Coordinates of C-alpha atoms in Angstrom, one line a residue:
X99 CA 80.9 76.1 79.1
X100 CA 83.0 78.8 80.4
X101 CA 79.8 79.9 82.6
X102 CA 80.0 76.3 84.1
X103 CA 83.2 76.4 84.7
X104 CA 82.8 79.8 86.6
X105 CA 79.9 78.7 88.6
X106 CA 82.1 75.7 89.6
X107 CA 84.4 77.3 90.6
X108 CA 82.4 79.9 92.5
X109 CA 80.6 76.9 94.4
X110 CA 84.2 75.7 95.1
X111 CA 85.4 79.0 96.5
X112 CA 82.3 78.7 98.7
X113 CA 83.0 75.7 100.4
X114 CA 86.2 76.8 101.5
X115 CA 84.8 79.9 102.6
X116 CA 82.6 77.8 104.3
X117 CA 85.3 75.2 105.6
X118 CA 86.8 78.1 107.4
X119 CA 83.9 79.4 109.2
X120 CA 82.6 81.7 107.2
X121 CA 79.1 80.2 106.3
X122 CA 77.4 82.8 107.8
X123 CA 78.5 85.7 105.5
X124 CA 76.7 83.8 103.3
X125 CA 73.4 83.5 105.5
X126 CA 73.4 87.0 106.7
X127 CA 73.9 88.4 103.1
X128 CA 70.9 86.0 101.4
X129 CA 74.2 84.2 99.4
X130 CA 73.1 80.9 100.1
X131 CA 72.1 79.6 96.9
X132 CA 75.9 79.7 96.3
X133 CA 76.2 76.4 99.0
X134 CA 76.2 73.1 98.5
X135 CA 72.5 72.1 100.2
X136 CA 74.6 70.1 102.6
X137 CA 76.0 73.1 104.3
X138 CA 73.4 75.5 104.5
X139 CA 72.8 75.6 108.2
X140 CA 74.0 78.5 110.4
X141 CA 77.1 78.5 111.3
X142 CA 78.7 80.8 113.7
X143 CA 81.6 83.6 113.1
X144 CA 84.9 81.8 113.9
X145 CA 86.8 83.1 117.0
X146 CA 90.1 84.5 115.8
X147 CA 88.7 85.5 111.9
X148 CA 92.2 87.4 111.0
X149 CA 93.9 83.9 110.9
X150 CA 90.8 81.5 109.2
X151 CA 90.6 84.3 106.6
X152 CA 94.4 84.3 105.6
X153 CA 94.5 80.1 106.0
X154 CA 91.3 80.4 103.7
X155 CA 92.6 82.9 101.1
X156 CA 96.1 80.8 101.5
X157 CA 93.9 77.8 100.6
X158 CA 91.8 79.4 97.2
X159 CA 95.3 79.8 95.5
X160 CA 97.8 83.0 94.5
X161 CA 94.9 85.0 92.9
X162 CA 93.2 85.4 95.8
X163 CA 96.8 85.3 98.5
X164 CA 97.5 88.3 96.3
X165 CA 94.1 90.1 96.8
X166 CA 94.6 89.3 100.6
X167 CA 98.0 91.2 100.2
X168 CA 96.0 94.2 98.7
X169 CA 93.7 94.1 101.4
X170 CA 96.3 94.3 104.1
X171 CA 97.5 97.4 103.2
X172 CA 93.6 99.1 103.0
X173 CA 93.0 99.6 106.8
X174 CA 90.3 102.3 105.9
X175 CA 88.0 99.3 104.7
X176 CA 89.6 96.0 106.7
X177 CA 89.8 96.0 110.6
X178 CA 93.1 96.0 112.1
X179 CA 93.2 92.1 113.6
X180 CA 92.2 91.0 109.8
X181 CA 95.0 93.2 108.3
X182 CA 97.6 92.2 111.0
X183 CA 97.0 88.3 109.4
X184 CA 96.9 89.3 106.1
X185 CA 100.5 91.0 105.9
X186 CA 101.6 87.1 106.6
X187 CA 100.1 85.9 103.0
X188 CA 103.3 84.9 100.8
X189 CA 102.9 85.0 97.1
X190 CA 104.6 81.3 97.1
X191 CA 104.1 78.1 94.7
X192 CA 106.2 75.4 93.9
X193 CA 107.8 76.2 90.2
X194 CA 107.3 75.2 86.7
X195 CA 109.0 72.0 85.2
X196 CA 112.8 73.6 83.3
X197 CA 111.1 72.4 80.3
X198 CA 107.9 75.1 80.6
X199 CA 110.4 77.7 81.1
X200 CA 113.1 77.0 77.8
X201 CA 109.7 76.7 76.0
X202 CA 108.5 80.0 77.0
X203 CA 112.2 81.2 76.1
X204 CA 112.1 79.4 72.8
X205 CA 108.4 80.9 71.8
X206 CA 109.6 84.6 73.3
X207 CA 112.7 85.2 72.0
X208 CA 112.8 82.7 68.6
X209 CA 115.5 81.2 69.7
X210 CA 116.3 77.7 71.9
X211 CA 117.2 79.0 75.4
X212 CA 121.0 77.4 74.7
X213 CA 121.2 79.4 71.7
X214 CA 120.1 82.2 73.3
X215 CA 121.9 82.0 76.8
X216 CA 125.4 80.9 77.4
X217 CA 124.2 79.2 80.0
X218 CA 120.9 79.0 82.2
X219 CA 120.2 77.7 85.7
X220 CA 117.7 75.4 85.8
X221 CA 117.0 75.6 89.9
X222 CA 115.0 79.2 90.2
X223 CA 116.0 81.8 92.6
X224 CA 112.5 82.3 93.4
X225 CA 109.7 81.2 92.3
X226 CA 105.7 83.4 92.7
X227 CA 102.3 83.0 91.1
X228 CA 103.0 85.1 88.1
X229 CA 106.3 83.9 87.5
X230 CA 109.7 82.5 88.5
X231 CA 113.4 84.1 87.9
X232 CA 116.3 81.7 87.0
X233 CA 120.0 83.5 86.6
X234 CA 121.6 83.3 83.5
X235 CA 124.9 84.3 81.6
X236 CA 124.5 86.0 78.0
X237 CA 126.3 85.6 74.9
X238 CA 128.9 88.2 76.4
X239 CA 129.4 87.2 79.1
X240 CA 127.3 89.4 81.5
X241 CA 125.6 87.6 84.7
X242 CA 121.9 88.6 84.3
X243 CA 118.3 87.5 86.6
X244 CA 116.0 86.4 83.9
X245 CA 112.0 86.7 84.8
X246 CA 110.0 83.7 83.2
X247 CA 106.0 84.6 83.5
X248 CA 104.4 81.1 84.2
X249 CA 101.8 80.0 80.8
X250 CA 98.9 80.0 82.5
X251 CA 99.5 82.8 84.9
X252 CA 97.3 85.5 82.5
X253 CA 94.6 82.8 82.0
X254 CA 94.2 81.7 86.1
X255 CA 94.2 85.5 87.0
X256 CA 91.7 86.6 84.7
X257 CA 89.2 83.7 85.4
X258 CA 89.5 84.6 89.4
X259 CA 89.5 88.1 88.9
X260 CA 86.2 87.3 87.0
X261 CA 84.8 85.6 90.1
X262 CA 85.8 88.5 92.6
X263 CA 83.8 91.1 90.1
X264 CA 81.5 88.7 90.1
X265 CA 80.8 88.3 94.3
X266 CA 81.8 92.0 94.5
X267 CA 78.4 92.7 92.7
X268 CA 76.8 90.8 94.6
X269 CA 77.8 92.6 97.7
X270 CA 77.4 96.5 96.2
X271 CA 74.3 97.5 99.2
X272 CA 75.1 94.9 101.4
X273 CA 77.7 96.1 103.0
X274 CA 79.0 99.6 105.0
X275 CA 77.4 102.8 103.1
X276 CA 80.3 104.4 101.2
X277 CA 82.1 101.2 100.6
X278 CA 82.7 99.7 97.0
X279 CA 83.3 96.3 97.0
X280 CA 83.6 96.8 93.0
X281 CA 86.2 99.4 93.3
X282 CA 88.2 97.7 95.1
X283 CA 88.6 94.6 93.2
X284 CA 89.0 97.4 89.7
X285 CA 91.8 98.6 91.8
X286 CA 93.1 95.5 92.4
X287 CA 92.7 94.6 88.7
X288 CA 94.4 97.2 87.6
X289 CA 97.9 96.5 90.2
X290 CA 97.6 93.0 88.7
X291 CA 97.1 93.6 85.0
X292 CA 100.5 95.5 85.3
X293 CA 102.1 93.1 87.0
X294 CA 101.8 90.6 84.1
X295 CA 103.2 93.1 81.9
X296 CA 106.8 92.0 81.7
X297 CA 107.3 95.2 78.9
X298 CA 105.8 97.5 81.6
X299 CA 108.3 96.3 84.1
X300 CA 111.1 96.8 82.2
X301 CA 110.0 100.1 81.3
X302 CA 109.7 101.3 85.1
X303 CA 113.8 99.9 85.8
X304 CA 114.8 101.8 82.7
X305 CA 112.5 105.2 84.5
X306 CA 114.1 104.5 87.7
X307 CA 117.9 103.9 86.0
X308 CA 117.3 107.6 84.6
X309 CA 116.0 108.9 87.8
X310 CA 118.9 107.9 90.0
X311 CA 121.7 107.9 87.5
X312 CA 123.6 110.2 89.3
X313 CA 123.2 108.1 92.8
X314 CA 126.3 106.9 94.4
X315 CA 124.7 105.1 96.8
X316 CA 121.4 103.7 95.0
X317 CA 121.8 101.0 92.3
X318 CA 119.3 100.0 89.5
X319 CA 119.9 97.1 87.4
X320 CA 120.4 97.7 83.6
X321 CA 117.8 96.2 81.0
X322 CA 119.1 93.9 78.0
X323 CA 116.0 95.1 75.6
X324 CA 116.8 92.5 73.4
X325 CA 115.6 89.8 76.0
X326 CA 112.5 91.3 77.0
X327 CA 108.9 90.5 75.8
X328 CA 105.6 91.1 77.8
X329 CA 106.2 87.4 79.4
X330 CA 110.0 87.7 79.7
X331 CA 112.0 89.8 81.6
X332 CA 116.0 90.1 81.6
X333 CA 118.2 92.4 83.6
X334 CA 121.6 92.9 85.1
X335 CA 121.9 90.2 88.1
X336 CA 123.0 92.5 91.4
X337 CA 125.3 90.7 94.0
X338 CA 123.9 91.9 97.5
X339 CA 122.3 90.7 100.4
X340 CA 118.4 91.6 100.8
X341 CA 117.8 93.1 103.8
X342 CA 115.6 90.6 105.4
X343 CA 118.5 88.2 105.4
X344 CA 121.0 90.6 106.9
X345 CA 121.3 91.0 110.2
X346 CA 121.8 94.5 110.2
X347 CA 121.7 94.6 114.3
X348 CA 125.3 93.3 113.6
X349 CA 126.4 95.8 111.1
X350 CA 128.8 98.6 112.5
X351 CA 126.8 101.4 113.9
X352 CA 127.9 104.0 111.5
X353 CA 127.0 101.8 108.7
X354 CA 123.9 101.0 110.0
X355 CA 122.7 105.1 110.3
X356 CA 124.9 105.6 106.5
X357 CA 122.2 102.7 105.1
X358 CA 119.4 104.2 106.5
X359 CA 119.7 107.5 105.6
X360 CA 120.8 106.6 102.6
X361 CA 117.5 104.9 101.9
X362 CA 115.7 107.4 103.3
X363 CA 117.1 110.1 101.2
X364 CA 116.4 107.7 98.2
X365 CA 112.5 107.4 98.9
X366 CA 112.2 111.4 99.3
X367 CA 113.5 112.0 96.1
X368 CA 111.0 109.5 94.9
X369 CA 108.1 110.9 96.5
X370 CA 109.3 114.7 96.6
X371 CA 111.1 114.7 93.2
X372 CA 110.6 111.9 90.9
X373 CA 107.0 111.6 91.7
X374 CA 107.6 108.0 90.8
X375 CA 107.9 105.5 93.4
X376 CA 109.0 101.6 93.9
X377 CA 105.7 100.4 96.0
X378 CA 106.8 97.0 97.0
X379 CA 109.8 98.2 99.3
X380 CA 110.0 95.5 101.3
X381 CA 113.1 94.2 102.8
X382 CA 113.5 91.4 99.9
X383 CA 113.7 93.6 97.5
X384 CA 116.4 95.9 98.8
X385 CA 119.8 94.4 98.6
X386 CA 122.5 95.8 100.6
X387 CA 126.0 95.9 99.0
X388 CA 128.1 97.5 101.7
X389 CA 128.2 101.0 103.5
X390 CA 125.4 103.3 102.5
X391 CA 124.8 101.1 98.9
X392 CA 121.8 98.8 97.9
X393 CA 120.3 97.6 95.1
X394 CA 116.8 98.0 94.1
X395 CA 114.9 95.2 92.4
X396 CA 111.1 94.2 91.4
X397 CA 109.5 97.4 89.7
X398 CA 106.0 95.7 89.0
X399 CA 104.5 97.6 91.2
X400 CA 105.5 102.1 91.2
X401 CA 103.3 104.7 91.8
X402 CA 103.3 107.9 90.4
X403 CA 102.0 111.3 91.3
X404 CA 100.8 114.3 89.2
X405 CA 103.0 117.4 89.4
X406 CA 100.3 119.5 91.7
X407 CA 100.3 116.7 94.3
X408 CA 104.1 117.0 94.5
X409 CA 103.0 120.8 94.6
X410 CA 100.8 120.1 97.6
X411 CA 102.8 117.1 99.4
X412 CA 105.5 119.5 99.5
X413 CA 103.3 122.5 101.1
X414 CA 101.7 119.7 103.3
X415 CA 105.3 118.9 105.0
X416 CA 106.2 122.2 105.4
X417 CA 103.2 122.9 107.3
X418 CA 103.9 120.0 109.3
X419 CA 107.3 121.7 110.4
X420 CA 105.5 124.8 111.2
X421 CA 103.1 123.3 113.3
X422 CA 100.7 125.5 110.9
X423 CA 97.2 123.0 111.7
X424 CA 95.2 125.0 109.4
X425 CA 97.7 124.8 106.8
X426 CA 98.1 120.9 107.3
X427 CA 94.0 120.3 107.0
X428 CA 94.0 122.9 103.7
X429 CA 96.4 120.4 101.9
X430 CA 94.8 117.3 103.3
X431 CA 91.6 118.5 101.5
X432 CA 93.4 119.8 98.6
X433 CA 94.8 116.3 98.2
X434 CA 91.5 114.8 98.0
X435 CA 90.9 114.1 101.8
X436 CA 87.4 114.8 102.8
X437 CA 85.6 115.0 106.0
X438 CA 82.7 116.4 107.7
X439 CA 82.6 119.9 109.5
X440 CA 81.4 118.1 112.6
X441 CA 84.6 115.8 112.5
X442 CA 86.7 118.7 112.6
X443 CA 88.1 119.3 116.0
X444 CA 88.7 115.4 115.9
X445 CA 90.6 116.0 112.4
X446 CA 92.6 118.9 114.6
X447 CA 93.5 116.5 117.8
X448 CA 94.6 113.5 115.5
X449 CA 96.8 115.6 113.4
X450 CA 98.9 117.3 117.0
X451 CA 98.6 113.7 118.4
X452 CA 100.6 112.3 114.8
X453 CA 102.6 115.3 113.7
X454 CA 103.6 117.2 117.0
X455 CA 107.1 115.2 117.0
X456 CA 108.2 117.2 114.0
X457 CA 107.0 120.6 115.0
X458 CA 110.4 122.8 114.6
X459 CA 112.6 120.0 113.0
X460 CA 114.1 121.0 109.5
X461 CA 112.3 119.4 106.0
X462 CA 115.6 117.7 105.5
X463 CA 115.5 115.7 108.9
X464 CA 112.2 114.4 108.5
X465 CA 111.8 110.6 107.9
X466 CA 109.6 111.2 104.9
X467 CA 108.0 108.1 104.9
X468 CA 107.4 107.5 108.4
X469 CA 105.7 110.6 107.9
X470 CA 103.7 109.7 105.2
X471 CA 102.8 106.6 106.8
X472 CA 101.2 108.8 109.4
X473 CA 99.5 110.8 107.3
X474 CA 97.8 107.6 106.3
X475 CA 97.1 106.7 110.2
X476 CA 95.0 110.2 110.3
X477 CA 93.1 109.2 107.4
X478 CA 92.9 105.8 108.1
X479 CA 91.3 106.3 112.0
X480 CA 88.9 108.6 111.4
X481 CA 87.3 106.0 108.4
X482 CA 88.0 108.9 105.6
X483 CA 88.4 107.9 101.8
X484 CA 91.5 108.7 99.8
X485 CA 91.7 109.0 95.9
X486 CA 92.9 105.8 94.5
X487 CA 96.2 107.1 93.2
X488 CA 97.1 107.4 96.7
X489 CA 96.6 104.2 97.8
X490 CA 100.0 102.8 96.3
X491 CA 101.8 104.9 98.1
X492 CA 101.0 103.6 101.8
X493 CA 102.5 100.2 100.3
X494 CA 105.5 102.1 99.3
X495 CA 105.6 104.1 102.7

């Protein structure tokens, strides 16, 4: 039965594929037994495929808008009009009856949510594929965010997931030598097993609390342990603005350079320090609470980095500074970048061309992760592969 109901939906993710324009992928790659009879014809590529592929992913639900978002930031395997549509995907879907939630409370915690909660609201503050957050006020009196993973989120994910192994296999040898479909989709697998992990969350806030407990300007939420499962998540609620609601044109100039410097400052102790990074820093999920301080919030998704990559990231940058070219390609490679002899004096040109604005400026005025984001560009153009533990850290750059 559960075969069936694979194949089903298989055949249905098909026919959207298919109502989008995409029939042809399956022609050209001998996939049409997975098409209803009545649409194997041959149909042509659809001008403008960045946009049919985001409204088609949109369309097959938050499993796949998800993957979409994964893809996006991967432009060493998707062309750049495909990636500039995917960045649109939103993780949104309208939210789970009250009643879903105080039962996933009740079965979490042992407790009714009015026993456990002083009180609870039942309109979410947001509300995503894997779960929805509603505020809340404990027992004493503290105003918390409480993270309510949706039943069947674990169930849905798994089965698509399933399915994208499933096509990605069918793809290994039919596409671009040197490109795993199968990888991919473990990588993503992987991102999205840990973001179900509620436990895992809360352990990366209580990591990041530790790493910036001596920050004036840089403010992590505290964890109430004793309201946290693997499905349920409960932390200090932050009063700020994110920053893709302010309109930080506005903001005083001084202010303006005191915030960004200040969040500059905070992602190279991350990446040069910590080794441990937030990798969904998007503008949502930084809240601005006046002069240089912001809140940081929605840790599903860090990064880390082994103590000889800080080693080399480190000798990488000063290289940089030094306009030392040689010693720039040495780390590249010594980080895992790889490319063929006959490439080099291309490697040379792209890294003057991307790095010749910080020749002679000190390490501590260097915009870390526009630089990083760079280093990615060099990679990225010339088609090279990075070790997978690298590729969270272009999402957090």
């Amino acid at each position: 039965m559960t075969r069936f109901r694979g194949l089903k939906r298989m055949r249905e993710i098909s026919q959207v594929a298919v109502r989008h324009g995409f029939g042809y992928f399956f022609e050209r790659h001998r996939l049409q037994t997975l098409l209803p009879f009545g649409r194997r014809k041959r149909p042509r590529l659809p001008a403008q495929r960045g946009r049919h592929i985001r409204e088609m992913l949109d369309e097959l639900g938050p499993t796949f808008v998800k993957f979409g978002q994964v893809l996006s930031t991967r432009p060493d395997i998707v062309p750049p009009d495909i990636a500039e549509e995917l960045v649109k995907l939103q993780d949104r879907v309208s939210p789970v009856p009250f009643s879903v939630v105080s039962e996933v409370v009740r079965q979490e915690l042992g407790l009714s949510l009015e026993r456990a909660f002083d009180s609870f609201e039942t309109e979410p503050l947001a509300a995503a594929s894997i779960g929805q957050v509603h505020g809340a006020v404990l027992p004493g009196g503290q105003r918390v965010v409480v993270k309510v993973q949706r039943p069947d989120a674990p169930k849905v994910i798994r089965r698509d997931v399933d399915l994208l192994f499933q096509f990605a296999e069918l793809m290994e040898g039919r596409v671009d030598p040197g490109f795993s479909p199968t990888e991919v989709v473990q990588e993503f697998a992987r991102s999205i097993g840990r973001e179900l992990d509620y436990g895992l969350e809360a352990r990366n806030v209580v990591r990041f609390a530790l790493n910036f407990r001596d920050s004036e300007e840089v403010v992590v939420p505290r964890i109430y342990r004793q309201y946290c499962t693997n499905r349920l998540l409960t932390m200090e609620r932050i009063d700020g603005a994110p920053l893709n609601t302010v309109e930080v044109a506005a903001l005083p100039a001084e202010e303006r350079r005191d915030l960004a410097e200040a969040i500059a400052e905070c992602w190279f102790k991350q990446l040069l320090e910590d080794g441990f990074v937030h990798a969904d820093p998007h503008p949502a999920n930084i809240l601005h609470l006046g002069g240089r301080r912001f809140g940081l919030v929605d840790f599903g998704m860090t990064g880390s980095l082994r103590s000889d990559d800080l080693e080399e990231a480190t000798r990488l940058f000063g290289s940089v500074v030094r306009s030392d070219l040689l010693g720039i390609k040495r780390s590249l490679r010594r980080l895992g970048v790889q490319w063929n002899p006959s490439s080099d004096d291309l490697v040379t040109e792209l890294i003057e061309e991307n790095f010749s604005r910080y020749y002679g400026v000190s390490l501590g005025e260097v915009d870390v992760r526009a630089l990083i984001q760079q280093v990615f560009d060099v990679v990225y153009s010339l088609r090279l592969r990075l070790p997978s533990r690298f590729l969270v850290l272009d999402k957090a750059a």
